[in-house]
Coordinates of C-alpha atoms and ligand atoms in Angstrom, one line a residue:
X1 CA 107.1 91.3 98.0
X2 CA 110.2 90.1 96.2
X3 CA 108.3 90.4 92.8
X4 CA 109.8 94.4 93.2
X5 CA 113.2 92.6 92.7
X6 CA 112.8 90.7 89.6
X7 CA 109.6 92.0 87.8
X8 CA 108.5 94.4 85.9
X9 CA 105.6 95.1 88.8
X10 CA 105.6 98.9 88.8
X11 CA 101.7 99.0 89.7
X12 CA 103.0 97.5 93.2
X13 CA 104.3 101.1 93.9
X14 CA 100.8 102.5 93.6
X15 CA 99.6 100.3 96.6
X16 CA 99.0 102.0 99.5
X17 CA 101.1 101.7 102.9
X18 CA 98.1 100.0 104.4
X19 CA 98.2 97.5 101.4
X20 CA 101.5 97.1 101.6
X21 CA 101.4 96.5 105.7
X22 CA 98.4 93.7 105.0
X23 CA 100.5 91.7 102.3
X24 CA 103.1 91.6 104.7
X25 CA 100.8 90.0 107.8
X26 CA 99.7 87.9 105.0
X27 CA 103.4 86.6 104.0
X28 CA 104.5 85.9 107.7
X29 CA 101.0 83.8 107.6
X30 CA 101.4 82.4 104.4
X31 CA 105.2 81.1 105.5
X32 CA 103.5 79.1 108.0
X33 CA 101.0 78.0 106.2
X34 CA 103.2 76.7 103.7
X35 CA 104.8 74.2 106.2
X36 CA 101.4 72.7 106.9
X37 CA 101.0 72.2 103.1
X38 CA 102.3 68.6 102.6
X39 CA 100.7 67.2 105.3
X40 CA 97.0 68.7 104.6
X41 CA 97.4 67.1 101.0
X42 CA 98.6 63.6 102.0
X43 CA 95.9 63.6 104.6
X44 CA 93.2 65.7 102.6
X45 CA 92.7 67.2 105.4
X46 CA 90.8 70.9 105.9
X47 CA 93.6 73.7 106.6
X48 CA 92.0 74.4 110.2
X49 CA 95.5 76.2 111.7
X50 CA 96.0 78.1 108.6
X51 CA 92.2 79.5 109.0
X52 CA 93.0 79.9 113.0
X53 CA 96.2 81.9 112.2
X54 CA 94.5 84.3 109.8
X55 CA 92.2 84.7 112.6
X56 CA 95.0 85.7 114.9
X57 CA 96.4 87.8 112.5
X58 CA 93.2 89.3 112.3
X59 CA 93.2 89.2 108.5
X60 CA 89.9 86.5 108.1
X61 CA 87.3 88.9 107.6
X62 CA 89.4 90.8 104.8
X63 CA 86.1 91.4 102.6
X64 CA 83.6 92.5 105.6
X65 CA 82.9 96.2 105.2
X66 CA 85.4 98.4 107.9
X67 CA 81.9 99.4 109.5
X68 CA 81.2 96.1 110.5
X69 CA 84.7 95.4 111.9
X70 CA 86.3 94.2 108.7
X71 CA 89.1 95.0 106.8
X72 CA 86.9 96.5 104.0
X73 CA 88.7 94.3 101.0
X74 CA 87.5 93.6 97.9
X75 CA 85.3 94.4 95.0
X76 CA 82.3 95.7 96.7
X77 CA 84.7 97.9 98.8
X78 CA 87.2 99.5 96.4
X79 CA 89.9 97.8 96.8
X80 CA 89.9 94.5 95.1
X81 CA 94.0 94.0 93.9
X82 CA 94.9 93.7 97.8
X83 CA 91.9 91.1 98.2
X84 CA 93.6 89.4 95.5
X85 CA 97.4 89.9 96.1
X86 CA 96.5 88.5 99.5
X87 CA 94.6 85.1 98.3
X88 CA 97.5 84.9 96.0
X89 CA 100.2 84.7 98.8
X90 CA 98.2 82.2 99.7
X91 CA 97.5 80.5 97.2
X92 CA 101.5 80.1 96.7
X93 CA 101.9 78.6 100.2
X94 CA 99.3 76.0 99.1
X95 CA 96.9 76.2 96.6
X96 CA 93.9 74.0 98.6
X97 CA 94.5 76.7 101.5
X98 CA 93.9 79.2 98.7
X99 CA 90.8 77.2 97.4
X100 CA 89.1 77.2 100.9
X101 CA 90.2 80.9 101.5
X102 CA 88.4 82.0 98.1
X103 CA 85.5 80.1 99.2
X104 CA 85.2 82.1 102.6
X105 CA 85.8 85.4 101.1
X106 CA 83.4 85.1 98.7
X107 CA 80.5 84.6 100.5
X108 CA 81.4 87.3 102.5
X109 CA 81.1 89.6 99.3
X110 CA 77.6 88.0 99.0
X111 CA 76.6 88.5 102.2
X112 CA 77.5 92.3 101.5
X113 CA 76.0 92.4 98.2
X114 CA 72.9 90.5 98.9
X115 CA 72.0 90.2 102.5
X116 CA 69.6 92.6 104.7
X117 CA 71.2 94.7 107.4
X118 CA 69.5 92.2 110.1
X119 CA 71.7 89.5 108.3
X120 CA 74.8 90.7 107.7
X121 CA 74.9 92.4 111.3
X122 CA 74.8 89.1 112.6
X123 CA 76.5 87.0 110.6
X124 CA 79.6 89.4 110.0
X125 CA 79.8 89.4 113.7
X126 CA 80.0 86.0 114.2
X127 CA 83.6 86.3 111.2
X128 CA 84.8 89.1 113.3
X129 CA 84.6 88.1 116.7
X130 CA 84.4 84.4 116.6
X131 CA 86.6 83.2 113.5
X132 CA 83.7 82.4 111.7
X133 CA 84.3 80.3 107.9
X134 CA 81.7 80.5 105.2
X135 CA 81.8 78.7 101.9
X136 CA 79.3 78.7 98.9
X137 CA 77.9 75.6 97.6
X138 CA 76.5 74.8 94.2
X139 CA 78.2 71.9 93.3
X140 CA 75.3 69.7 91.9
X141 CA 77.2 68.0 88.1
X142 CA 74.1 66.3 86.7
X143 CA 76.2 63.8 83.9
X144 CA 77.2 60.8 85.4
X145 CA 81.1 59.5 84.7
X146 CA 81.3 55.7 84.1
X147 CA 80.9 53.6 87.1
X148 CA 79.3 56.6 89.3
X149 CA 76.5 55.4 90.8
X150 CA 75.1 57.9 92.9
X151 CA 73.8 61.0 91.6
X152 CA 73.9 64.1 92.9
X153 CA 71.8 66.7 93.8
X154 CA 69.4 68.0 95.8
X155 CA 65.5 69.1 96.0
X156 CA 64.0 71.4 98.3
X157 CA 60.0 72.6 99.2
X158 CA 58.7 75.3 100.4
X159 CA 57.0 74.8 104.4
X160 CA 55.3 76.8 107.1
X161 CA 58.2 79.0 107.9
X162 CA 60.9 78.1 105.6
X163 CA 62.2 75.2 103.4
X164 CA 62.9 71.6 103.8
X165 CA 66.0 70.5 102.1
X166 CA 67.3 66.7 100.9
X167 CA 69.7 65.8 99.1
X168 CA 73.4 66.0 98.3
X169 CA 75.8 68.5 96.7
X170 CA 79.6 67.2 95.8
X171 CA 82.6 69.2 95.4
X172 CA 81.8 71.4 99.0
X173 CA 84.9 73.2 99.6
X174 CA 85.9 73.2 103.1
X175 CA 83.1 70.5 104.3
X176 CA 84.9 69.5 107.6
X177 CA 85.7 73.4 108.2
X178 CA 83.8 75.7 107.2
X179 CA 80.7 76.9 110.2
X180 CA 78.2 78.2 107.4
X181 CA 77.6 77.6 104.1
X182 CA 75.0 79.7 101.6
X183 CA 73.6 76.9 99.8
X184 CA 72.7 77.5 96.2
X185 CA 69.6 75.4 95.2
X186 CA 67.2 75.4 92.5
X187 CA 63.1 74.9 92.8
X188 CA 63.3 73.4 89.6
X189 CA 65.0 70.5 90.6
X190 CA 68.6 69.4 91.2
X191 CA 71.9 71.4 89.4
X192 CA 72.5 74.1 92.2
X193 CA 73.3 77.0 90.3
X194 CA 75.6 76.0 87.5
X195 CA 73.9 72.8 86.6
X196 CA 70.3 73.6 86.4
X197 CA 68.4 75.2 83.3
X198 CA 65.3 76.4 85.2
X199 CA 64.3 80.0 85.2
X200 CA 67.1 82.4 87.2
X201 CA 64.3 83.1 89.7
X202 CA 64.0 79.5 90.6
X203 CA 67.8 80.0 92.4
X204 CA 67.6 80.5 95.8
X205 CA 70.4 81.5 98.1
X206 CA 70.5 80.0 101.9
X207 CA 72.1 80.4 104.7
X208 CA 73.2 77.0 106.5
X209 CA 74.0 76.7 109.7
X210 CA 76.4 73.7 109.4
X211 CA 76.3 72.1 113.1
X212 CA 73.1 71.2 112.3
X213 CA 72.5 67.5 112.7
X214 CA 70.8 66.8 109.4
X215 CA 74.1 68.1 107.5
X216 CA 76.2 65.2 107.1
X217 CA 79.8 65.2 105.3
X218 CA 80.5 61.6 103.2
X219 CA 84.3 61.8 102.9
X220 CA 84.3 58.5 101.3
X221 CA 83.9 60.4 97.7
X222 CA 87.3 62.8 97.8
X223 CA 90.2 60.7 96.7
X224 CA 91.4 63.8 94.1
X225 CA 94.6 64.1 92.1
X226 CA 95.0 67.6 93.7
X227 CA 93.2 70.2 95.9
X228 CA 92.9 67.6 98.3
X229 CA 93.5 69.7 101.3
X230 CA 90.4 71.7 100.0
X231 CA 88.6 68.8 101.8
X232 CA 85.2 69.1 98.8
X233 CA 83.6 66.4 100.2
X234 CA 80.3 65.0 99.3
X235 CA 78.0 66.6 101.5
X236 CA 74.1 65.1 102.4
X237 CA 71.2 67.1 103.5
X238 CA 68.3 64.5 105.4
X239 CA 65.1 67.1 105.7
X240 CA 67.5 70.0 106.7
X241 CA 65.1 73.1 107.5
X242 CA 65.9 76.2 106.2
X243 CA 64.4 79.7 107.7
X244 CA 62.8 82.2 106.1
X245 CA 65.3 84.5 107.2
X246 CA 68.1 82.6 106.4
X247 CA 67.2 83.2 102.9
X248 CA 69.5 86.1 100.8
X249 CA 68.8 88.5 98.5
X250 CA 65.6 87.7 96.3
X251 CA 65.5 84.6 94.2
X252 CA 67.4 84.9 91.0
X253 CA 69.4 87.9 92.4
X254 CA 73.0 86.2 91.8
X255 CA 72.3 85.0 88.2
X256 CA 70.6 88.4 87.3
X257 CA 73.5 90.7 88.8
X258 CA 76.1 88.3 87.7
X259 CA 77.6 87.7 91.3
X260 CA 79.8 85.2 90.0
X261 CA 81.6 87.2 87.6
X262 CA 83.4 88.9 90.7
X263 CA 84.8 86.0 91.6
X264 CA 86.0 84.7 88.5
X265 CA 89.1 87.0 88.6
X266 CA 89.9 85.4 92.1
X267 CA 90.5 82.0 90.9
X268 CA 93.1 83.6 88.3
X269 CA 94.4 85.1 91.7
X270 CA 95.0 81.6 93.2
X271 CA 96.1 80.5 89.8
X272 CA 98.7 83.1 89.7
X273 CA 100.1 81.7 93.6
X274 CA 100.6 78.5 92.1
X275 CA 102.9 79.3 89.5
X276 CA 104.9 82.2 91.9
X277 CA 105.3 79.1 94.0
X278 CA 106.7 77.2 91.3
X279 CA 108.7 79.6 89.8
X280 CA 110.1 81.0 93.5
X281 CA 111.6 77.0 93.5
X282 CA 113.0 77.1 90.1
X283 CA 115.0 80.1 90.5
X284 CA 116.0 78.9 93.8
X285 CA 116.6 74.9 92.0
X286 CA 118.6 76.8 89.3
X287 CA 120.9 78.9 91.1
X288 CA 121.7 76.3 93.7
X289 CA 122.8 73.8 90.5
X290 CA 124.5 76.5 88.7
X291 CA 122.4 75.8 85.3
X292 CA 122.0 79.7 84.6
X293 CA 124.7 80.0 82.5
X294 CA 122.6 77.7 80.1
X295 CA 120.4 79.6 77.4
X296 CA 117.3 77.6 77.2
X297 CA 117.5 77.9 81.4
X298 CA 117.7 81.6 81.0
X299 CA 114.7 81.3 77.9
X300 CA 112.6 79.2 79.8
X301 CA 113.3 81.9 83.1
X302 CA 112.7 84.4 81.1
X303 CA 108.9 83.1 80.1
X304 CA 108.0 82.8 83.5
X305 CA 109.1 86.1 84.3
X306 CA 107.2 87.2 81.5
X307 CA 104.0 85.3 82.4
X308 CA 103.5 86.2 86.2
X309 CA 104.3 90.1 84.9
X310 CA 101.5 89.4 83.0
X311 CA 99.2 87.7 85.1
X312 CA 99.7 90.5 87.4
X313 CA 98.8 92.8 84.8
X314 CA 95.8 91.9 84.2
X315 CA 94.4 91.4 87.6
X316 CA 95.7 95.0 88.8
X317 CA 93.7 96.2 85.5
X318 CA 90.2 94.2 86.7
X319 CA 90.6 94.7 89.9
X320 CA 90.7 99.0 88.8
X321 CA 87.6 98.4 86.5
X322 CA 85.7 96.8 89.7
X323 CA 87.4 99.7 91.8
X324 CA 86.1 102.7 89.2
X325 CA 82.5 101.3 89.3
X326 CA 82.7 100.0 85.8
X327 CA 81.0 96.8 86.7
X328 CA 80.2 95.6 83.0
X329 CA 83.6 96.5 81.7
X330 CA 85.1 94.4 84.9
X331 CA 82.9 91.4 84.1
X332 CA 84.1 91.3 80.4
X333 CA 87.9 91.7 81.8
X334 CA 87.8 89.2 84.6
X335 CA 86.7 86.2 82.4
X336 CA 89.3 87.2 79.9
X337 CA 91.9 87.1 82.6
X338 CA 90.7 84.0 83.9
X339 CA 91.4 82.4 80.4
X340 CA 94.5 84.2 80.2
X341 CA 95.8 83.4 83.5
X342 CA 95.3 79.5 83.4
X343 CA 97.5 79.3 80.6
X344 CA 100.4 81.4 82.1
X345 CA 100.0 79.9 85.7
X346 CA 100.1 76.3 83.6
X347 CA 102.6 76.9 81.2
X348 CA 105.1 78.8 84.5
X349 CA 105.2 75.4 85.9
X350 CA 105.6 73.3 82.7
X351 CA 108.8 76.0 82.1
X352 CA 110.1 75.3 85.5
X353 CA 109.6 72.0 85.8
X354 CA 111.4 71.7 82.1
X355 CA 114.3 73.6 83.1
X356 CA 115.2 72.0 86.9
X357 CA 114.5 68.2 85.3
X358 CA 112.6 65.0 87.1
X359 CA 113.9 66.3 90.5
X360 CA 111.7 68.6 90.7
X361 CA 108.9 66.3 90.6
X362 CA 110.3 64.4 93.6
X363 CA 108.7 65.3 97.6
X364 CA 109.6 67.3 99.5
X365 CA 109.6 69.7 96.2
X366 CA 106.6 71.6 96.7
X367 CA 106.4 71.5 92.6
X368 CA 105.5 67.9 92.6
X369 CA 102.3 69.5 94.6
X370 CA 101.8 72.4 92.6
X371 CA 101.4 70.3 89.0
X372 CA 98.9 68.3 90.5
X373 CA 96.7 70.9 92.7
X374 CA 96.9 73.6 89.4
X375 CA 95.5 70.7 86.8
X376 CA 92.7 69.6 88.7
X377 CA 91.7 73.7 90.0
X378 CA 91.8 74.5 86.1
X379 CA 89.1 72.7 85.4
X380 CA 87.0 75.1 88.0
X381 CA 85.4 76.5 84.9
X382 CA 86.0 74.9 81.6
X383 CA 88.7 77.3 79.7
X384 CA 87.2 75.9 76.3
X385 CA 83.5 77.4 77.5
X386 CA 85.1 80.6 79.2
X387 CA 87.0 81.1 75.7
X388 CA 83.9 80.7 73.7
X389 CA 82.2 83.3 75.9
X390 CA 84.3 85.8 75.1
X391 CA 84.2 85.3 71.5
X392 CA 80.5 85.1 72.1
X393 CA 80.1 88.7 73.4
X394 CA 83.3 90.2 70.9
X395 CA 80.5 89.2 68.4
X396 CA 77.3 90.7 70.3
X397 CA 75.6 87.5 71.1
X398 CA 73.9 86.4 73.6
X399 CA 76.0 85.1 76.3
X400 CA 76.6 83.1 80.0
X401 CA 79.1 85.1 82.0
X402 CA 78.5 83.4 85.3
X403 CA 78.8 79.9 84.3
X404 CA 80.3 79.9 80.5
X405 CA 77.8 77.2 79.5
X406 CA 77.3 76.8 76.1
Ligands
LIG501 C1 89.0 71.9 93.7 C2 87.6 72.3 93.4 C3 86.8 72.9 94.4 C4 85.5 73.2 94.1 N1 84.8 73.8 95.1 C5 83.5 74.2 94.8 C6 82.7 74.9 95.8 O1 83.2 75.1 97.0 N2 81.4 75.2 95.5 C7 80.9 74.9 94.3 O2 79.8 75.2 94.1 N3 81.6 74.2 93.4 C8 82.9 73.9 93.6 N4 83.6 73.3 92.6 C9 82.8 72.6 91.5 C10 83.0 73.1 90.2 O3 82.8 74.4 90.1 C11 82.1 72.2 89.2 O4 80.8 72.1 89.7 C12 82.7 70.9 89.0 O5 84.0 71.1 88.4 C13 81.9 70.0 88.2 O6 82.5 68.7 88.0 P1 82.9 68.2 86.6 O7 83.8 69.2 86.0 O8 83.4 66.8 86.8 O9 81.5 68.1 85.9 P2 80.7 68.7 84.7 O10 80.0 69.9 85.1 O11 79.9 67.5 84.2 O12 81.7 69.1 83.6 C14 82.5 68.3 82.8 C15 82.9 68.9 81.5 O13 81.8 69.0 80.7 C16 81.5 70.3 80.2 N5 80.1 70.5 80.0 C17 79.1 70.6 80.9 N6 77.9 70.7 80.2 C18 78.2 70.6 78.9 C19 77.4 70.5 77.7 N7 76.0 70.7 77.8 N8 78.0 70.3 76.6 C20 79.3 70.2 76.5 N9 80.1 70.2 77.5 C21 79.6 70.4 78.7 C22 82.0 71.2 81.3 O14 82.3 72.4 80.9 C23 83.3 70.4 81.8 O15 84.4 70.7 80.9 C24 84.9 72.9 92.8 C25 85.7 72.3 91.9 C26 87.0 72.0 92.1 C27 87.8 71.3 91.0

């Protein structure tokens, strides 16, 4: 928690000692974590150690409820800013770590939100006791880039029992790690959740069980600038079979009750890591070269300062909206800290990477890292679209807060 040291973080007072005592557990796992980093993103290789050692800390199942076992995290439990100060210590170790961490977390506040009793009995289980990862999939662009041959997506229909999916979905976080995934998939054809224009009732959420056989991962696909320890392969579905009680919530439940407006504050979370990370190694950089003395150092030191204060700001103010129970108040917040957020996290490592020079861009500088993981997770949500939204309910109009489409 050196942010006490050098911010003006006053709202990190008001955490509790139990807050307080989990964002340390997370630091000495984040340290570690952050020595793995390199090597995950040369390799693009799934985080599996960082996962096991949040395990052993006994942090993993942060946003189970405390009667199930959990640690009761999060903005179905009251307290979302430690949820999020924790994925952001993570996050600064290494932002794919952060990516994959976000995805499990996640589905674990869907599982709360949505899932019957029977369901979450079991599956929250099977995170407590066994270490089990989750990640949500929707991934399904429709537009093809030049030169892409295949296209994704995937089709499913309804059989005695259950459903029958084919098919493939791309960017699946955590596809050589994860044990389940909740699949989001449309009956009106391919485009998951985000890429489909089919009726909200038409999204179904689904639990898969991903040792099953007829899941395969094609890893030939993610060859990223950055987030490539996120491991979002290409995944393929060959007549996977789907219970009837692996379904969650009824159809159209996470489009109607705008699920995915509680985690669009997270990403700004992760964002916010990224540039801590970078400018933790620029004050470090700055000292150790003696450039402080210089004004535009201290100007550009002094905008980063400014920025994470900021960032933090506004994610201890969402996370209270979500805490008081004002859930459309939150919703309207979160996307405007999400916009707010990319620019600060992108411009911190623009000012640090200004003031320490070309160095800084050289391995083993975890900077070099940062730049590239930050511009490609950006683009998680298209700012221009988020923007738009907002404008687009500050005026009264109609409006898509889950997925900012135009
Ligand atoms: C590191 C990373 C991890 C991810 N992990 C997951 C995950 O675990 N699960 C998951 O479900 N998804 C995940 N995503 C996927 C992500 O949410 C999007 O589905 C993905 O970014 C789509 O790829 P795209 O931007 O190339 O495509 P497109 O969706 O084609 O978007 C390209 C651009 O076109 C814009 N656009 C789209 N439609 C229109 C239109 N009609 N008019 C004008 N502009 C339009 C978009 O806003 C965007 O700027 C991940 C993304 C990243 C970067």
């Amino acid at each position: 928690m050196n942010l006490e040291a050098t911010s003006e973080a006053s709202w990190l007072h008001d955490l509790s000692p139990r807050s307080r005592e989990l964002l340390d557990r997370v630091g000495e796992v984040a340290a570690a974590c952050a020595e793995r980093a390199d090597e995950h993103d040369r390799a693009a290789t799934f985080p599996r150690k960082d996962f096991e050692d949040l395990a052993t800390a006994g942090l993993n199942a942060a946003t189970v409820p405390r009667e199930h076992g959990g640690l009761g995290l999060g903005p179905l439990n009251g307290d979302t800013l430690t949820l999020w100060l924790m994925t952001k210590e993570l996050a600064k170790a290494d932002l794919s770590l952060g990516r994959c961490w976000e995805g499990h977390a996640n589905s674990l506040v869907l599982l709360h939100a949505l899932a019957s009793e029977q369901q979450q009995a079991r599956w929250f289980d099977g995170i407590v006791r066994g270490g089990e990862k989750w990640v949500a999939w929707s991934g399904e662009p429709q537009a093809r880039k030049p030169g892409e041959g295949t296209r994704f997506g995937t089709s499913i229909s309804a059989v005695d029992g259950g459903w029958v999916l084919d098919g493939s979905k791309a960017f699946a976080t955590s596809a050589t790690g994860a044990d389940w995934a909740i699949l989001l998939v449309n009956t009106a054809g391919p485009g998951g959740a985000r890429h489909a224009d089919g009726p909200p009732e038409g999204l179904l959420l689904l639990a898969c069980d991903l040792s099953d056989p007829t899941v395969t991962v094609d890893d030939s696909w993610w060859d990223p600038i950055g987030m490539r320890g996120t491991a979002s392969h290409v995944v393929e579905f060959h007549q996977t079979f789907l219970p009837e009680e692996h379904l969650i919530g009824t159809p159209g439940a996470y489009l109607h009750e705008g699920w995915q407006s509680a985690f669009t504050p997270h990403y700004a979370a992760s964002f916010l890591g990224a540039a801590e990370g970078a400018f933790d190694y620029a004050r470090e950089y700055l000292l150790r070269q003696e450039k402080t003395a210089d004004p535009y150092v201290q100007q550009r030191a002094g905008s980063m300062a400014v920025n994470i204060d900021t960032a933090h700001l506004w994610l201890a103010h969402v996370a209270r909206l979500w805490d008081g129970g004002d859930r459309p108040g939150a919703q309207r917040a979160g996307n405007r800290a999400r916009h707010l957020v990319e620019h600060l996290a992108l411009e911190t490592v623009d000012h640090c990477v200004r003031a320490c020079g070309a160095r800084s861009l050289v391995r083993p500088s975890p900077v070099e890292r940062i730049l590239r993981d930050l511009t490609f997770y950006a683009r998680h949500d298209n700012d221009d679209h988020v923007l738009a939204t907002i404008g687009r309910a500050a005026l009264g109009q109609t409006h898509d807060s889950s997925f900012f489409k135009p």
